[in-house]
């Protein structure tokens, strides 16, 4: 059995749901640690006032008893407090009574850079909101909760994952300037994982390569347009003699240009993944668009929005990397029970110990 994650939820719907299957039984979860990650996702300079309405907390509906996993599907929920303002507009069932609150009028002016245009064409929607509500990054909240669970599993075998923004001088000033110009910005984040043993992932099948899985998971996050592992794009300009990490007598490397991954496997060094985020597409000074009903030129939808979400991306990408590492670790070490998972890891370390 492998680890799997399915999620559901719209940005202004009642809530966000994730179902995690394949978790070993007997894993201790800490509610405060999950909520702390949810809080970290909401913080950061440049976020919209929405973050003051939501104060995300995880609720568990199934798969946990007295703080320990049961080995059965784990169901997580994060409620959208803002749904109170969208009860009519985002009612799952045909709403009763007169339209009231937000989201009552159809959106017909798609935003360049968002899901709006291709989303309505693909699914045959008349209202752009039917596409944008799920495309929005709001549901990354429940993915961060799932990432927290993954980090708890990884911690049992000594793996730690952390994410942050890549230092950029004057980041806050750049955001302030963009806000004043009614514009948005992007940025770069970096995720590191320590304690990863060599041999997670494989070269045997491309869908199981750990580098590919990490890149897909991070690229799958909204607004990410570039992912690199280790020195990534810069390696293309180097000679082989400068680009690879020589192997010392203790099997360790004095450099880590490969970012801890060779041939689709972890190599025992720190895993380093970087992601580039584009400037957010919802602009207070909207770009040109077309009204999908009248065919007339117009200005794209303006909706409450972040000016920057780079710090939030660091938390979301940390969760994505943690999840993929947990999947690879679960595939390698198996275990219906957490003790079996830990014992298999120990046995593996003993087998590969330097002779
Ligand atoms: C944490 C986070 C917060 C985001 N917040 C916003 C936002 O407030 N406004 C916006 O227009 N886009 C926001 N985005 C980006 C859009 O969701 C994304 O650009 C859009 O879904 C189109 O997908 P793509 O950029 O991957 O092509 C956010 C992304 C992330 C990861």
PDB file of N, CA and C in Angstrom, residues 94-155:
ATOM      1  N   UNK A  94     -29.133  24.528  -4.687  1.00  0.00           N
ATOM      2  CA  UNK A  94     -29.764  25.754  -5.194  1.00  0.00           C
ATOM      3  C   UNK A  94     -30.143  26.656  -4.030  1.00  0.00           C
ATOM      4  N   UNK A  95     -29.666  27.924  -4.043  1.00  0.00           N
ATOM      5  CA  UNK A  95     -29.899  28.772  -2.865  1.00  0.00           C
ATOM      6  C   UNK A  95     -31.359  29.172  -2.728  1.00  0.00           C
ATOM      7  N   UNK A  96     -31.754  29.376  -1.483  1.00  0.00           N
ATOM      8  CA  UNK A  96     -33.126  29.820  -1.228  1.00  0.00           C
ATOM      9  C   UNK A  96     -33.110  31.302  -0.933  1.00  0.00           C
ATOM     10  N   UNK A  97     -34.206  31.983  -1.225  1.00  0.00           N
ATOM     11  CA  UNK A  97     -34.329  33.408  -0.897  1.00  0.00           C
ATOM     12  C   UNK A  97     -33.617  34.292  -1.902  1.00  0.00           C
ATOM     13  N   UNK A  98     -33.650  35.597  -1.641  1.00  0.00           N
ATOM     14  CA  UNK A  98     -33.040  36.572  -2.558  1.00  0.00           C
ATOM     15  C   UNK A  98     -31.527  36.498  -2.472  1.00  0.00           C
ATOM     16  N   UNK A  99     -30.866  36.826  -3.625  1.00  0.00           N
ATOM     17  CA  UNK A  99     -29.394  36.843  -3.598  1.00  0.00           C
ATOM     18  C   UNK A  99     -28.881  37.815  -2.547  1.00  0.00           C
ATOM     19  N   UNK A 100     -27.972  37.370  -1.736  1.00  0.00           N
ATOM     20  CA  UNK A 100     -27.407  38.221  -0.697  1.00  0.00           C
ATOM     21  C   UNK A 100     -25.944  37.835  -0.493  1.00  0.00           C
ATOM     22  N   UNK A 101     -25.109  38.829  -0.153  1.00  0.00           N
ATOM     23  CA  UNK A 101     -23.690  38.554   0.100  1.00  0.00           C
ATOM     24  C   UNK A 101     -22.867  38.576  -1.178  1.00  0.00           C
ATOM     25  N   UNK A 102     -21.721  37.911  -1.125  1.00  0.00           N
ATOM     26  CA  UNK A 102     -20.778  37.957  -2.254  1.00  0.00           C
ATOM     27  C   UNK A 102     -21.033  36.802  -3.225  1.00  0.00           C
ATOM     28  N   UNK A 103     -20.547  36.994  -4.461  1.00  0.00           N
ATOM     29  CA  UNK A 103     -20.591  35.911  -5.449  1.00  0.00           C
ATOM     30  C   UNK A 103     -21.960  35.686  -6.053  1.00  0.00           C
ATOM     31  N   UNK A 104     -22.821  36.685  -6.006  1.00  0.00           N
ATOM     32  CA  UNK A 104     -24.186  36.489  -6.519  1.00  0.00           C
ATOM     33  C   UNK A 104     -24.281  36.789  -8.020  1.00  0.00           C
ATOM     34  N   UNK A 105     -23.339  37.620  -8.523  1.00  0.00           N
ATOM     35  CA  UNK A 105     -23.390  37.971  -9.957  1.00  0.00           C
ATOM     36  C   UNK A 105     -22.370  37.137 -10.724  1.00  0.00           C
ATOM     37  N   UNK A 106     -22.744  36.619 -11.925  1.00  0.00           N
ATOM     38  CA  UNK A 106     -21.776  35.826 -12.690  1.00  0.00           C
ATOM     39  C   UNK A 106     -20.566  36.664 -13.087  1.00  0.00           C
ATOM     40  N   UNK A 107     -19.396  36.046 -13.056  1.00  0.00           N
ATOM     41  CA  UNK A 107     -18.162  36.700 -13.518  1.00  0.00           C
ATOM     42  C   UNK A 107     -17.991  36.347 -14.984  1.00  0.00           C
ATOM     43  N   UNK A 108     -17.806  37.368 -15.834  1.00  0.00           N
ATOM     44  CA  UNK A 108     -17.707  37.095 -17.284  1.00  0.00           C
ATOM     45  C   UNK A 108     -16.435  37.666 -17.896  1.00  0.00           C
ATOM     46  N   UNK A 109     -15.580  38.315 -17.060  1.00  0.00           N
ATOM     47  CA  UNK A 109     -14.349  38.925 -17.588  1.00  0.00           C
ATOM     48  C   UNK A 109     -13.131  38.167 -17.052  1.00  0.00           C
ATOM     49  N   UNK A 110     -12.613  37.188 -17.808  1.00  0.00           N
ATOM     50  CA  UNK A 110     -11.521  36.338 -17.305  1.00  0.00           C
ATOM     51  C   UNK A 110     -10.222  37.101 -17.091  1.00  0.00           C
ATOM     52  N   UNK A 111      -9.483  36.700 -16.035  1.00  0.00           N
ATOM     53  CA  UNK A 111      -8.193  37.332 -15.738  1.00  0.00           C
ATOM     54  C   UNK A 111      -7.065  36.637 -16.501  1.00  0.00           C
ATOM     55  N   UNK A 112      -6.248  37.395 -17.223  1.00  0.00           N
ATOM     56  CA  UNK A 112      -5.046  36.779 -17.807  1.00  0.00           C
ATOM     57  C   UNK A 112      -4.177  36.206 -16.689  1.00  0.00           C
ATOM     58  N   UNK A 113      -3.650  35.006 -16.920  1.00  0.00           N
ATOM     59  CA  UNK A 113      -2.760  34.404 -15.928  1.00  0.00           C
ATOM     60  C   UNK A 113      -3.472  33.532 -14.921  1.00  0.00           C
ATOM     61  N   UNK A 114      -4.819  33.491 -14.963  1.00  0.00           N
ATOM     62  CA  UNK A 114      -5.555  32.634 -14.028  1.00  0.00           C
ATOM     63  C   UNK A 114      -6.261  31.522 -14.799  1.00  0.00           C
ATOM     64  N   UNK A 115      -7.039  30.726 -14.076  1.00  0.00           N
ATOM     65  CA  UNK A 115      -7.707  29.573 -14.690  1.00  0.00           C
ATOM     66  C   UNK A 115      -8.948  29.984 -15.490  1.00  0.00           C
ATOM     67  N   UNK A 116      -9.299  31.284 -15.415  1.00  0.00           N
ATOM     68  CA  UNK A 116     -10.635  31.719 -15.806  1.00  0.00           C
ATOM     69  C   UNK A 116     -11.033  31.355 -17.239  1.00  0.00           C
ATOM     70  N   UNK A 117     -10.196  31.678 -18.211  1.00  0.00           N
ATOM     71  CA  UNK A 117     -10.605  31.510 -19.614  1.00  0.00           C
ATOM     72  C   UNK A 117     -10.610  30.035 -20.008  1.00  0.00           C
ATOM     73  N   UNK A 118      -9.467  29.385 -19.843  1.00  0.00           N
ATOM     74  CA  UNK A 118      -9.403  27.963 -20.242  1.00  0.00           C
ATOM     75  C   UNK A 118     -10.367  27.126 -19.396  1.00  0.00           C
ATOM     76  N   UNK A 119     -10.572  27.528 -18.129  1.00  0.00           N
ATOM     77  CA  UNK A 119     -11.443  26.767 -17.223  1.00  0.00           C
ATOM     78  C   UNK A 119     -12.891  26.759 -17.688  1.00  0.00           C
ATOM     79  N   UNK A 120     -13.414  27.930 -18.092  1.00  0.00           N
ATOM     80  CA  UNK A 120     -14.823  27.949 -18.531  1.00  0.00           C
ATOM     81  C   UNK A 120     -14.982  27.251 -19.879  1.00  0.00           C
ATOM     82  N   UNK A 121     -13.959  27.384 -20.747  1.00  0.00           N
ATOM     83  CA  UNK A 121     -14.054  26.721 -22.055  1.00  0.00           C
ATOM     84  C   UNK A 121     -14.017  25.204 -21.871  1.00  0.00           C
ATOM     85  N   UNK A 122     -13.089  24.746 -21.025  1.00  0.00           N
ATOM     86  CA  UNK A 122     -12.921  23.299 -20.827  1.00  0.00           C
ATOM     87  C   UNK A 122     -14.171  22.646 -20.236  1.00  0.00           C
ATOM     88  N   UNK A 123     -14.721  23.284 -19.164  1.00  0.00           N
ATOM     89  CA  UNK A 123     -15.810  22.626 -18.440  1.00  0.00           C
ATOM     90  C   UNK A 123     -17.208  23.090 -18.868  1.00  0.00           C
ATOM     91  N   UNK A 124     -17.266  24.056 -19.798  1.00  0.00           N
ATOM     92  CA  UNK A 124     -18.573  24.517 -20.265  1.00  0.00           C
ATOM     93  C   UNK A 124     -19.312  25.359 -19.252  1.00  0.00           C
ATOM     94  N   UNK A 125     -18.577  26.080 -18.397  1.00  0.00           N
ATOM     95  CA  UNK A 125     -19.229  26.931 -17.398  1.00  0.00           C
ATOM     96  C   UNK A 125     -19.672  28.257 -18.027  1.00  0.00           C
ATOM     97  N   UNK A 126     -20.772  28.817 -17.474  1.00  0.00           N
ATOM     98  CA  UNK A 126     -21.213  30.137 -17.919  1.00  0.00           C
ATOM     99  C   UNK A 126     -20.645  31.224 -17.008  1.00  0.00           C
ATOM    100  N   UNK A 127     -20.281  30.846 -15.792  1.00  0.00           N
ATOM    101  CA  UNK A 127     -19.801  31.799 -14.786  1.00  0.00           C
ATOM    102  C   UNK A 127     -18.336  31.438 -14.469  1.00  0.00           C
ATOM    103  N   UNK A 128     -17.444  32.396 -14.686  1.00  0.00           N
ATOM    104  CA  UNK A 128     -16.014  32.145 -14.453  1.00  0.00           C
ATOM    105  C   UNK A 128     -15.774  31.648 -13.024  1.00  0.00           C
ATOM    106  N   UNK A 129     -16.645  32.056 -12.097  1.00  0.00           N
ATOM    107  CA  UNK A 129     -16.464  31.640 -10.696  1.00  0.00           C
ATOM    108  C   UNK A 129     -16.462  30.118 -10.553  1.00  0.00           C
ATOM    109  N   UNK A 130     -17.209  29.437 -11.454  1.00  0.00           N
ATOM    110  CA  UNK A 130     -17.253  27.969 -11.368  1.00  0.00           C
ATOM    111  C   UNK A 130     -15.872  27.355 -11.608  1.00  0.00           C
ATOM    112  N   UNK A 131     -14.998  28.090 -12.295  1.00  0.00           N
ATOM    113  CA  UNK A 131     -13.628  27.593 -12.507  1.00  0.00           C
ATOM    114  C   UNK A 131     -12.679  28.140 -11.449  1.00  0.00           C
ATOM    115  N   UNK A 132     -12.777  29.430 -11.156  1.00  0.00           N
ATOM    116  CA  UNK A 132     -11.734  30.055 -10.315  1.00  0.00           C
ATOM    117  C   UNK A 132     -11.789  29.598  -8.866  1.00  0.00           C
ATOM    118  N   UNK A 133     -12.959  29.171  -8.410  1.00  0.00           N
ATOM    119  CA  UNK A 133     -13.084  28.833  -6.990  1.00  0.00           C
ATOM    120  C   UNK A 133     -12.208  27.650  -6.589  1.00  0.00           C
ATOM    121  N   UNK A 134     -12.076  26.668  -7.476  1.00  0.00           N
ATOM    122  CA  UNK A 134     -11.222  25.522  -7.160  1.00  0.00           C
ATOM    123  C   UNK A 134      -9.776  25.791  -7.574  1.00  0.00           C
ATOM    124  N   UNK A 135      -9.629  26.590  -8.662  1.00  0.00           N
ATOM    125  CA  UNK A 135      -8.268  26.874  -9.134  1.00  0.00           C
ATOM    126  C   UNK A 135      -7.498  27.716  -8.116  1.00  0.00           C
ATOM    127  N   UNK A 136      -8.219  28.492  -7.319  1.00  0.00           N
ATOM    128  CA  UNK A 136      -7.594  29.352  -6.308  1.00  0.00           C
ATOM    129  C   UNK A 136      -6.690  28.539  -5.373  1.00  0.00           C
ATOM    130  N   UNK A 137      -5.680  29.217  -4.855  1.00  0.00           N
ATOM    131  CA  UNK A 137      -4.723  28.525  -3.969  1.00  0.00           C
ATOM    132  C   UNK A 137      -5.249  28.367  -2.548  1.00  0.00           C
ATOM    133  N   UNK A 138      -6.488  28.763  -2.303  1.00  0.00           N
ATOM    134  CA  UNK A 138      -7.040  28.613  -0.956  1.00  0.00           C
ATOM    135  C   UNK A 138      -6.936  27.159  -0.475  1.00  0.00           C
ATOM    136  N   UNK A 139      -7.174  26.206  -1.407  1.00  0.00           N
ATOM    137  CA  UNK A 139      -7.190  24.814  -0.935  1.00  0.00           C
ATOM    138  C   UNK A 139      -5.802  24.299  -0.570  1.00  0.00           C
ATOM    139  N   UNK A 140      -4.764  25.110  -0.802  1.00  0.00           N
ATOM    140  CA  UNK A 140      -3.441  24.670  -0.335  1.00  0.00           C
ATOM    141  C   UNK A 140      -3.425  24.559   1.194  1.00  0.00           C
ATOM    142  N   UNK A 141      -4.414  25.174   1.864  1.00  0.00           N
ATOM    143  CA  UNK A 141      -4.468  25.076   3.335  1.00  0.00           C
ATOM    144  C   UNK A 141      -4.522  23.609   3.758  1.00  0.00           C
ATOM    145  N   UNK A 142      -5.407  22.851   3.118  1.00  0.00           N
ATOM    146  CA  UNK A 142      -5.557  21.462   3.576  1.00  0.00           C
ATOM    147  C   UNK A 142      -4.371  20.604   3.113  1.00  0.00           C
ATOM    148  N   UNK A 143      -3.707  21.041   2.042  1.00  0.00           N
ATOM    149  CA  UNK A 143      -2.475  20.346   1.626  1.00  0.00           C
ATOM    150  C   UNK A 143      -1.344  20.613   2.624  1.00  0.00           C
ATOM    151  N   UNK A 144      -1.360  21.801   3.219  1.00  0.00           N
ATOM    152  CA  UNK A 144      -0.367  22.089   4.260  1.00  0.00           C
ATOM    153  C   UNK A 144      -0.640  21.208   5.485  1.00  0.00           C
ATOM    154  N   UNK A 145      -1.906  21.009   5.805  1.00  0.00           N
ATOM    155  CA  UNK A 145      -2.248  20.113   6.921  1.00  0.00           C
ATOM    156  C   UNK A 145      -1.753  18.694   6.620  1.00  0.00           C
ATOM    157  N   UNK A 146      -1.950  18.249   5.378  1.00  0.00           N
ATOM    158  CA  UNK A 146      -1.481  16.901   4.987  1.00  0.00           C
ATOM    159  C   UNK A 146       0.048  16.842   5.048  1.00  0.00           C
ATOM    160  N   UNK A 147       0.700  17.940   4.653  1.00  0.00           N
ATOM    161  CA  UNK A 147       2.160  17.996   4.710  1.00  0.00           C
ATOM    162  C   UNK A 147       2.665  17.893   6.136  1.00  0.00           C
ATOM    163  N   UNK A 148       1.912  18.465   7.059  1.00  0.00           N
ATOM    164  CA  UNK A 148       2.264  18.382   8.484  1.00  0.00           C
ATOM    165  C   UNK A 148       2.223  16.936   8.966  1.00  0.00           C
ATOM    166  N   UNK A 149       1.207  16.213   8.505  1.00  0.00           N
ATOM    167  CA  UNK A 149       1.097  14.791   8.854  1.00  0.00           C
ATOM    168  C   UNK A 149       2.298  14.039   8.265  1.00  0.00           C
ATOM    169  N   UNK A 150       2.642  14.371   7.018  1.00  0.00           N
ATOM    170  CA  UNK A 150       3.799  13.730   6.367  1.00  0.00           C
ATOM    171  C   UNK A 150       5.069  14.015   7.165  1.00  0.00           C
ATOM    172  N   UNK A 151       5.198  15.251   7.654  1.00  0.00           N
ATOM    173  CA  UNK A 151       6.403  15.610   8.429  1.00  0.00           C
ATOM    174  C   UNK A 151       6.468  14.795   9.725  1.00  0.00           C
ATOM    175  N   UNK A 152       5.291  14.514  10.317  1.00  0.00           N
ATOM    176  CA  UNK A 152       5.275  13.689  11.538  1.00  0.00           C
ATOM    177  C   UNK A 152       5.786  12.284  11.227  1.00  0.00           C
ATOM    178  N   UNK A 153       5.377  11.744  10.072  1.00  0.00           N
ATOM    179  CA  UNK A 153       5.849  10.400   9.696  1.00  0.00           C
ATOM    180  C   UNK A 153       7.355  10.430   9.418  1.00  0.00           C
ATOM    181  N   UNK A 154       7.796  11.453   8.683  1.00  0.00           N
ATOM    182  CA  UNK A 154       9.225  11.552   8.344  1.00  0.00           C
ATOM    183  C   UNK A 154      10.079  11.720   9.608  1.00  0.00           C
ATOM    184  N   UNK A 155       9.533  12.432  10.603  1.00  0.00           N
ATOM    185  CA  UNK A 155      10.298  12.677  11.836  1.00  0.00           C
ATOM    186  C   UNK A 155      10.622  11.366  12.554  1.00  0.00           C
TER     187      UNK A 155
END
